[in-house]
mmCIF file of C-alpha atoms and ligand atoms in Angstrom:
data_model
loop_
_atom_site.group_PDB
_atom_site.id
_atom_site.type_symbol
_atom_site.label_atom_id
_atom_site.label_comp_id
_atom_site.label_asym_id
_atom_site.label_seq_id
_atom_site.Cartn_x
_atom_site.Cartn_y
_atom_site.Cartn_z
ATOM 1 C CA UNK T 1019 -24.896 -4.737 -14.440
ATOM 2 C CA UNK T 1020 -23.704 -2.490 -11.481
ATOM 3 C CA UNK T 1021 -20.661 -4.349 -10.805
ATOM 4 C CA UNK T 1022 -17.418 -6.536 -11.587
ATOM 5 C CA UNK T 1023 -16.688 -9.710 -11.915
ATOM 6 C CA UNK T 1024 -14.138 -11.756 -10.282
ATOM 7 C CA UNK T 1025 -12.702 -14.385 -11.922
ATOM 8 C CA UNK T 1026 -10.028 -16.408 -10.285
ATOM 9 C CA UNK T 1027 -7.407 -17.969 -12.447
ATOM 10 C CA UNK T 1028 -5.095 -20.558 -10.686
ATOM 11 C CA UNK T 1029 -2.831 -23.324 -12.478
ATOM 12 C CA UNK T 1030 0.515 -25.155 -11.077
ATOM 13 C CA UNK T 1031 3.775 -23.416 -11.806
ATOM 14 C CA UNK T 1032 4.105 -23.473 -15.804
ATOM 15 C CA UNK T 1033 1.114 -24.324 -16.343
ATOM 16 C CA UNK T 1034 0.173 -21.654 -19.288
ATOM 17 C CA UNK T 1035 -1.570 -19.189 -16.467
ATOM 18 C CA UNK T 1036 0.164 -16.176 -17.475
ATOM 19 C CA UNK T 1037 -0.808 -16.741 -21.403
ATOM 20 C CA UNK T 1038 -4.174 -17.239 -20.821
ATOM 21 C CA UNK T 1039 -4.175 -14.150 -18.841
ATOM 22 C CA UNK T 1040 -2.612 -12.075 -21.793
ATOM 23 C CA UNK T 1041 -5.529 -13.466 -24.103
ATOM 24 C CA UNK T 1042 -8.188 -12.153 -21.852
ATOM 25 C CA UNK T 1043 -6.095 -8.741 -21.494
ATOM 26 C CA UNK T 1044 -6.273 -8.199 -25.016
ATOM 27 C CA UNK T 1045 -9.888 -9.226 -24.612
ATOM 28 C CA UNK T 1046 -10.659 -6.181 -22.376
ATOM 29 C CA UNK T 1047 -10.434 -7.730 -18.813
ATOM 30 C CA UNK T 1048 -8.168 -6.169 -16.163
ATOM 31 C CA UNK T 1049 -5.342 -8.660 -15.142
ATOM 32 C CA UNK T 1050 -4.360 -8.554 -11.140
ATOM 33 C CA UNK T 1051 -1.484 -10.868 -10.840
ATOM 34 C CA UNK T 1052 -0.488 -11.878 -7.088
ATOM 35 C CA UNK T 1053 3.203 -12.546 -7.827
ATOM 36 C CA UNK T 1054 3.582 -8.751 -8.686
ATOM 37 C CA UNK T 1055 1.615 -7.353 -5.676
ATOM 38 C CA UNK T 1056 3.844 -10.000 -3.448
ATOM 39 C CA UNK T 1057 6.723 -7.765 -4.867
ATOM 40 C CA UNK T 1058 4.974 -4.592 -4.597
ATOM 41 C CA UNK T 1059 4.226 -5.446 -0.940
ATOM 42 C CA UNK T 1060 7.674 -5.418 0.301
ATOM 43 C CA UNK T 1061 9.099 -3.166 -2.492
ATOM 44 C CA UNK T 1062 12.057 -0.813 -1.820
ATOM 45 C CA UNK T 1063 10.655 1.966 0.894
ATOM 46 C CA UNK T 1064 7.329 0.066 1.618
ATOM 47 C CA UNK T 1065 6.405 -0.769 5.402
ATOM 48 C CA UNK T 1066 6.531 -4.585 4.048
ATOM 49 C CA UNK T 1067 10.307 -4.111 3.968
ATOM 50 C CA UNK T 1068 10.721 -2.582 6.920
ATOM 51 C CA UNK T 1069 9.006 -5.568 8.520
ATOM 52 C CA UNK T 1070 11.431 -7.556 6.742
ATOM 53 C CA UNK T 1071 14.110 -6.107 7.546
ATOM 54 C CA UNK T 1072 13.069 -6.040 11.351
ATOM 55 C CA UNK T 1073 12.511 -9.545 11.363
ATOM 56 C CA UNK T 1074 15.350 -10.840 9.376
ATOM 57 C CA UNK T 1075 18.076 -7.944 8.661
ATOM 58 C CA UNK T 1076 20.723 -10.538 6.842
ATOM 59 C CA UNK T 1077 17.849 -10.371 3.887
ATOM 60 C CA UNK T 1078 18.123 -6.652 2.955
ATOM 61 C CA UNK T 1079 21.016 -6.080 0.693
ATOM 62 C CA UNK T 1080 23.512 -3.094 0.972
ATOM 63 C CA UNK T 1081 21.626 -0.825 -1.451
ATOM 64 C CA UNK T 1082 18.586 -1.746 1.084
ATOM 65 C CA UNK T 1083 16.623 -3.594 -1.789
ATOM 66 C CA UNK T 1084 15.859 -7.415 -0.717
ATOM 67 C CA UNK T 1085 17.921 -10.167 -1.453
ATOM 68 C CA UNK T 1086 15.533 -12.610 -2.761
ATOM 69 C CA UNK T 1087 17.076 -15.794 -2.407
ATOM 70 C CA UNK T 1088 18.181 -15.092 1.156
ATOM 71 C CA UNK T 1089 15.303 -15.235 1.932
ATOM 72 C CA UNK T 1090 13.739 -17.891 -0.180
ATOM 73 C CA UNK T 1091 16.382 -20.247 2.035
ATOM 74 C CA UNK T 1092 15.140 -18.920 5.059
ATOM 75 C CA UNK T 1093 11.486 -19.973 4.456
ATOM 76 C CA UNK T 1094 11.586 -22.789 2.316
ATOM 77 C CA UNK T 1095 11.673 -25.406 4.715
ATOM 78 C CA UNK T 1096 10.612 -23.657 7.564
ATOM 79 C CA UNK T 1097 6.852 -23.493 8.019
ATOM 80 C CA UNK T 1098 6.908 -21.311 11.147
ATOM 81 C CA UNK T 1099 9.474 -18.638 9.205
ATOM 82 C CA UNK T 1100 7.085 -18.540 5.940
ATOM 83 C CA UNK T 1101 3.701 -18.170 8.368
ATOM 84 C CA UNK T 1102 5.889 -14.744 9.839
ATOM 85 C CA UNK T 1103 6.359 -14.027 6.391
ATOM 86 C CA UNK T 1104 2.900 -14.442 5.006
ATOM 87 C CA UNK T 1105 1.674 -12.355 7.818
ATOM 88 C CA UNK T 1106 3.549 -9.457 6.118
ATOM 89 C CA UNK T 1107 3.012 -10.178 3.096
ATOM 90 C CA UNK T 1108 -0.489 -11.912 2.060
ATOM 91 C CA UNK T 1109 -2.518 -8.779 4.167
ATOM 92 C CA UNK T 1110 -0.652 -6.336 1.806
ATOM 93 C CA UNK T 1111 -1.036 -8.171 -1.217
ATOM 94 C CA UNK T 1112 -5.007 -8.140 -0.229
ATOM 95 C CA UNK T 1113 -4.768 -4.592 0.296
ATOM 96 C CA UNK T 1114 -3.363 -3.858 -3.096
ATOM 97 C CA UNK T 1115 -5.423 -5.782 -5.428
ATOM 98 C CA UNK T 1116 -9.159 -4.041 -3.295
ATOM 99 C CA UNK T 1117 -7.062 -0.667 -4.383
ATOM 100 C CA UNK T 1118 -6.819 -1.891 -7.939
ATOM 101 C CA UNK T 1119 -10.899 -3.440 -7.977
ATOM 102 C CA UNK T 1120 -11.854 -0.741 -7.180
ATOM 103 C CA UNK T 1121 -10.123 1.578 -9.742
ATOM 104 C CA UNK T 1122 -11.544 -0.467 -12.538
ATOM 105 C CA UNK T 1123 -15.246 0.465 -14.018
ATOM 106 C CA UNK T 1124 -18.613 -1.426 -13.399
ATOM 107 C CA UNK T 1125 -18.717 -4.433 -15.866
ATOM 108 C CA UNK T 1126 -15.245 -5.015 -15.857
ATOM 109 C CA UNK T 1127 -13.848 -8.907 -15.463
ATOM 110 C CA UNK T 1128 -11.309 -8.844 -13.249
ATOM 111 C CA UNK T 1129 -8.917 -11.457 -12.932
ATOM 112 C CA UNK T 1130 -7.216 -12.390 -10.062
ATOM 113 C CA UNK T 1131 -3.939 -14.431 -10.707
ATOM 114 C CA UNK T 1132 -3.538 -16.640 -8.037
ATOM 115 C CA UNK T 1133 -0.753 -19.279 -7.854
ATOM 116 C CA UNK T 1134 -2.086 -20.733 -4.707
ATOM 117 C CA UNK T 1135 -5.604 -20.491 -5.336
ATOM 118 C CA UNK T 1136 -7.594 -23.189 -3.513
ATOM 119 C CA UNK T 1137 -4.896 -23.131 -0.862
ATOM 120 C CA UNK T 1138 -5.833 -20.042 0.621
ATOM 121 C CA UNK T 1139 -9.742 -18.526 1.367
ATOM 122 C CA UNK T 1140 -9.664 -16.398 -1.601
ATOM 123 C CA UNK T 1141 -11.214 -18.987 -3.807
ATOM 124 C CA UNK T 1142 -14.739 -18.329 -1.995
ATOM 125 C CA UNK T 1143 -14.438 -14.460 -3.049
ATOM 126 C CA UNK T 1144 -14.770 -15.189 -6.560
ATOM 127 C CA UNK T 1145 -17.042 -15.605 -8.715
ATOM 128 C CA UNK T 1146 -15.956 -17.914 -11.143
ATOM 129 C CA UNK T 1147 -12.565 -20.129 -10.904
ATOM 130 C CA UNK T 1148 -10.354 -21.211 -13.901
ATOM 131 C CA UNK T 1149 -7.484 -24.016 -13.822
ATOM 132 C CA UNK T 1150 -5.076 -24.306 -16.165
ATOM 133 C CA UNK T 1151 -4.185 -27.787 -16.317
ATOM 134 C CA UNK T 1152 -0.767 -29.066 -18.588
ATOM 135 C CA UNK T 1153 0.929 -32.409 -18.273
ATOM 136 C CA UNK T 1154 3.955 -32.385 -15.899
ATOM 137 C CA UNK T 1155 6.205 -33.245 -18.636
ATOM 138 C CA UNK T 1156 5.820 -30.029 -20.728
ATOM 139 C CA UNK T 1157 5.673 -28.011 -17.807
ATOM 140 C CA UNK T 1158 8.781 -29.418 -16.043
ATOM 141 C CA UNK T 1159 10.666 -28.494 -19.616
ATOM 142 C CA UNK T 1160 9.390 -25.149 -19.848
ATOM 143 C CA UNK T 1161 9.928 -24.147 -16.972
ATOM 144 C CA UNK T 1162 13.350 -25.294 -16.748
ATOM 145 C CA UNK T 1163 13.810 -23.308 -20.560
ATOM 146 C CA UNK T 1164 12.188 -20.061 -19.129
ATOM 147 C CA UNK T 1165 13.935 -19.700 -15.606
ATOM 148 C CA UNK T 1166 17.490 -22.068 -16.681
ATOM 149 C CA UNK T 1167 16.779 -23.681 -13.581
ATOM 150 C CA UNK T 1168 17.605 -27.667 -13.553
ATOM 151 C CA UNK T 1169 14.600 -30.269 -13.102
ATOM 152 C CA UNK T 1170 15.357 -30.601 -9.220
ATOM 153 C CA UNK T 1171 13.950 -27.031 -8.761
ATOM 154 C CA UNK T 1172 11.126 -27.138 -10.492
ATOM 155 C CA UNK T 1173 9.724 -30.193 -9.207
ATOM 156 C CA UNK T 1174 10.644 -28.800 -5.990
ATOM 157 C CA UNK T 1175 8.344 -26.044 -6.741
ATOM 158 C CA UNK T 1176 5.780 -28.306 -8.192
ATOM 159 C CA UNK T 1177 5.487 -30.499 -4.978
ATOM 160 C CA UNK T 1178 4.607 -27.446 -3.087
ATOM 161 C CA UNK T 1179 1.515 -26.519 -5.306
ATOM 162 C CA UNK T 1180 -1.878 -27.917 -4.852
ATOM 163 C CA UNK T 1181 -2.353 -31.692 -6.826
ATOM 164 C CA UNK T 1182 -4.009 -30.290 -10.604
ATOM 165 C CA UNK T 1183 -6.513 -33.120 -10.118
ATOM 166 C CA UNK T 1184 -7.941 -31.178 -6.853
ATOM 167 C CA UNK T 1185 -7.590 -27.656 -8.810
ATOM 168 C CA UNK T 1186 -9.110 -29.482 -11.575
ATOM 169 C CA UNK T 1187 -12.116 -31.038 -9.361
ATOM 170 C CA UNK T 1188 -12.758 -27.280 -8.114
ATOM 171 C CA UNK T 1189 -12.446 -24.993 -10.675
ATOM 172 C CA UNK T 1190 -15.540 -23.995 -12.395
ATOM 173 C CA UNK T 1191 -13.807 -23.704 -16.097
ATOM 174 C CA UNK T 1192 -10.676 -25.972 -16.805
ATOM 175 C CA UNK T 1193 -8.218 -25.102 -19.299
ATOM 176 C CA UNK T 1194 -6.176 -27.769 -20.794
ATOM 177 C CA UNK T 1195 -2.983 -26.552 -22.172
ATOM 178 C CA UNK T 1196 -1.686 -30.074 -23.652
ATOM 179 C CA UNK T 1197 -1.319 -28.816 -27.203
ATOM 180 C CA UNK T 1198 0.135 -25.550 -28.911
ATOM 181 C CA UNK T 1199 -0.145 -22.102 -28.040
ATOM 182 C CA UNK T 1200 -2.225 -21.127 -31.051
ATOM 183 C CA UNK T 1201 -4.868 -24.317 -29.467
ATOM 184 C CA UNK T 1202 -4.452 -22.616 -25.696
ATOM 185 C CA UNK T 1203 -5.184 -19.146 -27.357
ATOM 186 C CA UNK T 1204 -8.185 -20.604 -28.651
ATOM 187 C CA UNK T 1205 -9.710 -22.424 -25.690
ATOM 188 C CA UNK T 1206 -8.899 -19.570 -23.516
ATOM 189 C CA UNK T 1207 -10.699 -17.622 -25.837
ATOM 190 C CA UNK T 1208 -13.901 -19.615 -25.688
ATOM 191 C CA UNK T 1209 -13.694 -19.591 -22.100
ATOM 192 C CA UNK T 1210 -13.456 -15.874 -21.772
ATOM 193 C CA UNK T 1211 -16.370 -16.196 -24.334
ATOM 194 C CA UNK T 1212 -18.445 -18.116 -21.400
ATOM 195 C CA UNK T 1213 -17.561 -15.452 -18.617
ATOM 196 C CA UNK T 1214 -18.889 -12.994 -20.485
ATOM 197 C CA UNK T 1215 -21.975 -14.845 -21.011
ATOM 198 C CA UNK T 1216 -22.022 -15.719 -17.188
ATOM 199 C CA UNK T 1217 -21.657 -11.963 -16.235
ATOM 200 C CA UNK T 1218 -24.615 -11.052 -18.574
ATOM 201 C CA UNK T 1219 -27.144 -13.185 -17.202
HETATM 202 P P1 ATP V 849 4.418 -19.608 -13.564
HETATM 203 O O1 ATP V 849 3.416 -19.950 -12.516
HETATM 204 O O2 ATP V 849 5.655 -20.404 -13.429
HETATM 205 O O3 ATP V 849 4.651 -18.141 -13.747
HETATM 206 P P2 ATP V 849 2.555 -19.835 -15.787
HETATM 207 O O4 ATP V 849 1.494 -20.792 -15.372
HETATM 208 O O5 ATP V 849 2.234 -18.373 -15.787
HETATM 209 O O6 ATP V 849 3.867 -20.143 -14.988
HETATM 210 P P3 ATP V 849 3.366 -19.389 -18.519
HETATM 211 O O7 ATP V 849 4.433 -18.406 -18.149
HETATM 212 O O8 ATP V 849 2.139 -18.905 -19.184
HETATM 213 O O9 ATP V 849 2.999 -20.281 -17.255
HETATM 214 O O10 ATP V 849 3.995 -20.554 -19.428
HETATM 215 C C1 ATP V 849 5.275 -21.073 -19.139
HETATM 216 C C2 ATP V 849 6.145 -21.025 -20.390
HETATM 217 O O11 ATP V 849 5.672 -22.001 -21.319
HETATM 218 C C3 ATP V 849 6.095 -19.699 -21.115
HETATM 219 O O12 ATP V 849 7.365 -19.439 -21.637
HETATM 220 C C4 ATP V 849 5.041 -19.933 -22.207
HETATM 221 O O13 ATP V 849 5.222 -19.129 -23.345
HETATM 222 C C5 ATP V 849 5.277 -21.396 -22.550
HETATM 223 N N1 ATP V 849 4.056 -22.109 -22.976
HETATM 224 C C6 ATP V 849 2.872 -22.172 -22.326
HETATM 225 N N2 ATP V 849 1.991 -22.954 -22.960
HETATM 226 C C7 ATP V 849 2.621 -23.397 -24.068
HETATM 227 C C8 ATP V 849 2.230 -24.251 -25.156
HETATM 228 N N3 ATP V 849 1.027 -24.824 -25.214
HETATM 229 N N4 ATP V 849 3.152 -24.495 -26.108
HETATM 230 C C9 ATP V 849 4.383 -23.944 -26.046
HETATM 231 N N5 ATP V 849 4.829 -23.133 -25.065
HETATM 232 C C10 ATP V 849 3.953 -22.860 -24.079
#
């Protein structure tokens, strides 16, 4: 076994994606999670920023940091503006998570955190996908709990995520997080349980 795996771990927004991925941490697997690189990559000082900043000065703040929701406005309903900003953005958050692979020692899962999964190429790279799949109801409600946003916003958010029946038709393991988090510990358990197997064979 000369080499890692990659595991790709998708799911819609508050869908149980990030505690799955802190079961397989504690399981030894290195976690890679593309919302953080998407900050690194335009991070106070970084050449993301300065792109930015170029492109649309009103985002950068007076202490120079980005203003967020600036330019969340700016993009959300403007396809042209977010392709401009995924340009900057998606090559550097590529960039980033090679550096980290390659840190990490032969053997190692890796997972790759990927909101938008099957929406973008990176699917084919891996070698094994996993969907996290929870009714809309609980979702909506956590969500709204977690980030004290109202229900408009996160359905907002969940319209412009991939349909969980196509993620679920895709993936190659599906985790269904429709019952407490002791039961979604367990099954993501078991499926970490299977990688392993997989990457031994
Ligand atoms: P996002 O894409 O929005 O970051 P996510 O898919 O990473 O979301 P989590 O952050 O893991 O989702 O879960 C959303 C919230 O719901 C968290 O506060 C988490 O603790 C809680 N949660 C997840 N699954 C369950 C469950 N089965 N029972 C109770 N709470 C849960």
């Amino acid at each position: 076994m000369g080499r890692i795996v990659r595991v790709g771990l998708t799911g819609g927004i508050g869908s149980g994606k990030s505690a799955v991925a802190d079961v397989w941490r504690k399981r030894g697997a290195t976690i890679i999670d593309a919302d953080v690189l998407a900050r690194e990559a335009v991070a106070p000082g970084s050449r993301g920023l300065r792109e930015v900043a170029l492109r649309w000065p009103a985002v950068i703040a007076a202490d120079g940091t980005l203003d967020r929701p600036a330019l969340a406005r700016i993009v959300f309903d403007n396809a042209a503006e977010r392709a401009v900003l995924n340009g900057i953005v998606h090559p550097r958050v590529r960039a980033l998570a090679q550096a980290r692979e390659a840190e990490v020692p032969d053997g190692t899962i890796v997972v790759q955190v990927v909101p938008l999964l099957f929406e973008s190429e990176y699917a084919r790279t891996c070698d094994a996908t996993v969907a996290v799949v929870a009714p809309d109801a609980s979702r909506i409600e956590r969500v709204m709990r977690r980030d004290s946003i109202d229900r408009e916003s996160v359905l907002q958010r969940m319209r412009a995520q991939i349909d969980p029946a196509e993620a679920r038709r895709r993936a190659t393991y599906v985790i269904e997080n429709d019952a407490d988090l002791a039961t979604l510990h367990d099954r993501a358990s078991a499926v970490y349980d299977a990688l392993a197997l997989d990457r031994s064979l």
